[in-house]
mmCIF file of C-alpha atoms in Angstrom:
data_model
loop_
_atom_site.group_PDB
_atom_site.id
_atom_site.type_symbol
_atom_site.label_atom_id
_atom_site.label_comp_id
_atom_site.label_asym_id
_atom_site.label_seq_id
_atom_site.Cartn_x
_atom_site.Cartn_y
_atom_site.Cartn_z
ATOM 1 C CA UNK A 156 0.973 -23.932 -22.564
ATOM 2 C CA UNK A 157 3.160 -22.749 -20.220
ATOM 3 C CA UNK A 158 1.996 -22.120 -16.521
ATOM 4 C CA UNK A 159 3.451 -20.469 -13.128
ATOM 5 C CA UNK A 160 2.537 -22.125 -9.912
ATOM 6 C CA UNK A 161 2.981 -20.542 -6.552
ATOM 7 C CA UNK A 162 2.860 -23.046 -3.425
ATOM 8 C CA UNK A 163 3.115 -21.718 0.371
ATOM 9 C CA UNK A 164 3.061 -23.789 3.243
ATOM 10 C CA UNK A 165 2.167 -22.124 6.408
ATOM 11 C CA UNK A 166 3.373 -24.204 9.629
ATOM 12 C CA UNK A 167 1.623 -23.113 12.991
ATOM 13 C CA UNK A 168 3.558 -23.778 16.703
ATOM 14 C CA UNK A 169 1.824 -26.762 16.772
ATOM 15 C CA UNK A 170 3.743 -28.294 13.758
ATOM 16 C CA UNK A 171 -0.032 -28.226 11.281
ATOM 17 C CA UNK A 172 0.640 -27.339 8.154
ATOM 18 C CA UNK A 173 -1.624 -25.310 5.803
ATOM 19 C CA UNK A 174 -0.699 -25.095 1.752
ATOM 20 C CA UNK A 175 -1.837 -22.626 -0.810
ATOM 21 C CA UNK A 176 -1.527 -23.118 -4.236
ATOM 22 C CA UNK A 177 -2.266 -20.385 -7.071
ATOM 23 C CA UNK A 178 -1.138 -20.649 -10.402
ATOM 24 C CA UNK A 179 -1.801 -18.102 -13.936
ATOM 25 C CA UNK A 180 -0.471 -18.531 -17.241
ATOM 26 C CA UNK A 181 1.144 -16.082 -18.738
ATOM 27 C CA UNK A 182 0.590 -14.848 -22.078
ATOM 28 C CA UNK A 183 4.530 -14.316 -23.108
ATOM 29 C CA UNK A 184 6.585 -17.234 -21.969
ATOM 30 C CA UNK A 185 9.381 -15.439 -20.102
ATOM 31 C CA UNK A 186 12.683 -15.628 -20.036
ATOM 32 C CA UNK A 187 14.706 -17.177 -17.213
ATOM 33 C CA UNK A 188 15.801 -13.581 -16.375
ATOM 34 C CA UNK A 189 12.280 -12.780 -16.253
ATOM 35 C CA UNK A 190 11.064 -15.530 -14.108
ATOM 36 C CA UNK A 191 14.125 -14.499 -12.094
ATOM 37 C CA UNK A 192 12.977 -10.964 -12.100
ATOM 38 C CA UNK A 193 9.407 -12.095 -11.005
ATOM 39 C CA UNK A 194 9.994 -14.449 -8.087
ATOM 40 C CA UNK A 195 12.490 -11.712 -6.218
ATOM 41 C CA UNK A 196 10.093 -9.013 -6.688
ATOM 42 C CA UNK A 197 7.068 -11.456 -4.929
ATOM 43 C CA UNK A 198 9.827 -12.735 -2.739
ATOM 44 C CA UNK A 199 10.651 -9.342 -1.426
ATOM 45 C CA UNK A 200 6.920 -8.219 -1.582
ATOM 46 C CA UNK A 201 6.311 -11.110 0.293
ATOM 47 C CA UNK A 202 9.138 -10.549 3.405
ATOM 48 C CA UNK A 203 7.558 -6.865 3.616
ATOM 49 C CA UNK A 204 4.401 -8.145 4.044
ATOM 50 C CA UNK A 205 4.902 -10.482 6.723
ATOM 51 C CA UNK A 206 8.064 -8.527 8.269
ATOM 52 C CA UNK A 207 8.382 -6.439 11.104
ATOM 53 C CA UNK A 208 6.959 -3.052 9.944
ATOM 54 C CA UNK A 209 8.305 0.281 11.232
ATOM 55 C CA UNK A 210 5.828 2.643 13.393
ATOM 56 C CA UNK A 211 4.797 4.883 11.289
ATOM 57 C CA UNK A 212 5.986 8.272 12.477
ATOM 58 C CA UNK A 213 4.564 10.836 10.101
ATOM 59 C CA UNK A 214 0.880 9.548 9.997
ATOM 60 C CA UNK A 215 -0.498 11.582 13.212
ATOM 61 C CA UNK A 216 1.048 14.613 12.201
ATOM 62 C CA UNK A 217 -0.161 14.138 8.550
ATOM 63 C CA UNK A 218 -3.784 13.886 9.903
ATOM 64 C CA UNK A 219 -3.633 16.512 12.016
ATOM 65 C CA UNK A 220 -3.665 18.820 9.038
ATOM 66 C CA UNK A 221 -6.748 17.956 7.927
ATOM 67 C CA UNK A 222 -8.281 19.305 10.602
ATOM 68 C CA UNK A 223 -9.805 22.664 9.359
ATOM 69 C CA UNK A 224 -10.461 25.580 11.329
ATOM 70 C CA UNK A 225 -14.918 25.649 11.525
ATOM 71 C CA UNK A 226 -14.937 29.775 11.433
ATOM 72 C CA UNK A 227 -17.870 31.213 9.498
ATOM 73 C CA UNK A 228 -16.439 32.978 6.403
ATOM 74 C CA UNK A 229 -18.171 34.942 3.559
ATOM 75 C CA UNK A 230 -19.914 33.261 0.190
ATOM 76 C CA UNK A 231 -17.207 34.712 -1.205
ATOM 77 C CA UNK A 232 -14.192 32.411 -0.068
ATOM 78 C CA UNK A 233 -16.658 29.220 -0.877
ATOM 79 C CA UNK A 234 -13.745 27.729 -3.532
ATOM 80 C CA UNK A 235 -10.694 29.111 -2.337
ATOM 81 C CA UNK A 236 -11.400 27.086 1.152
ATOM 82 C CA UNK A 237 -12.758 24.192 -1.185
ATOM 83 C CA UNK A 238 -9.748 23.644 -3.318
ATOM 84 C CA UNK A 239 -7.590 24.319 -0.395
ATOM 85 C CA UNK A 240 -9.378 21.929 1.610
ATOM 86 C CA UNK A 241 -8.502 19.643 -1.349
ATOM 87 C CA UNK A 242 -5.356 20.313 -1.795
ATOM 88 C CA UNK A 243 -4.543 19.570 1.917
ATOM 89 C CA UNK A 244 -6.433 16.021 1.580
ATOM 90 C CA UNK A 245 -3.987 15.524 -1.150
ATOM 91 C CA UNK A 246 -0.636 16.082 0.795
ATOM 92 C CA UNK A 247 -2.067 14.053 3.577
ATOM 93 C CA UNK A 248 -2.682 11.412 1.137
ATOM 94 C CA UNK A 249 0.765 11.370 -0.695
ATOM 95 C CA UNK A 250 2.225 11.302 2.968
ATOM 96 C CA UNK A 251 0.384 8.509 4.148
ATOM 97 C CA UNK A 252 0.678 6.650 1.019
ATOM 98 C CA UNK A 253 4.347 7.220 0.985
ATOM 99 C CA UNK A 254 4.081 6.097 4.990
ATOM 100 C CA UNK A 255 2.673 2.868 3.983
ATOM 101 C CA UNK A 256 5.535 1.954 1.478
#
């Protein structure tokens, strides 16, 4: 059966070294291609993790429209403030979410 192992060593100032080792067997044996294909997508995954990251610059101003005016309003405009309260929370989501990548 074939199997994928992942090893990281993790060296502090000091010179210590930590290791991690994972490994998962796949249920297709792939390709070279696909193995590849697979170590420079968790080889760039892994750079953005541990890379510098950007400030985000659209997150305060994406927040800042969930805040809802709190004006008393008839029975009437219950769902149409509901779904546009929603609606909003959506946006802000795809924003942030879109932020984050």
């Amino acid at each position: 059966m074939q199997q994928i192992e992942i090893a990281m060593t993790f060296t502090d100032e000091n010179g210590e070294k930590r290791r991690e080792v994972q490994s998962v067997k796949p249920l297709v044996a792939p390709e070279a291609s696909g193995e590849h294909r697979i170590a420079h997508i968790l080889f760039t995954e892994l750079r953005v993790a541990v890379g510098e990251q950007t400030e985000p610059r659209h997150n305060a101003i994406a927040l800042k429209w969930l805040e809802f005016p709190n004006q008393p309003v008839g029975f009437d405009q219950y769902f149409n403030i509901q779904n546009s309260q929603a609606l909003w929370f959506e946006l802000v989501s795809l924003i942030l979410g879109a932020e984050a990548d």
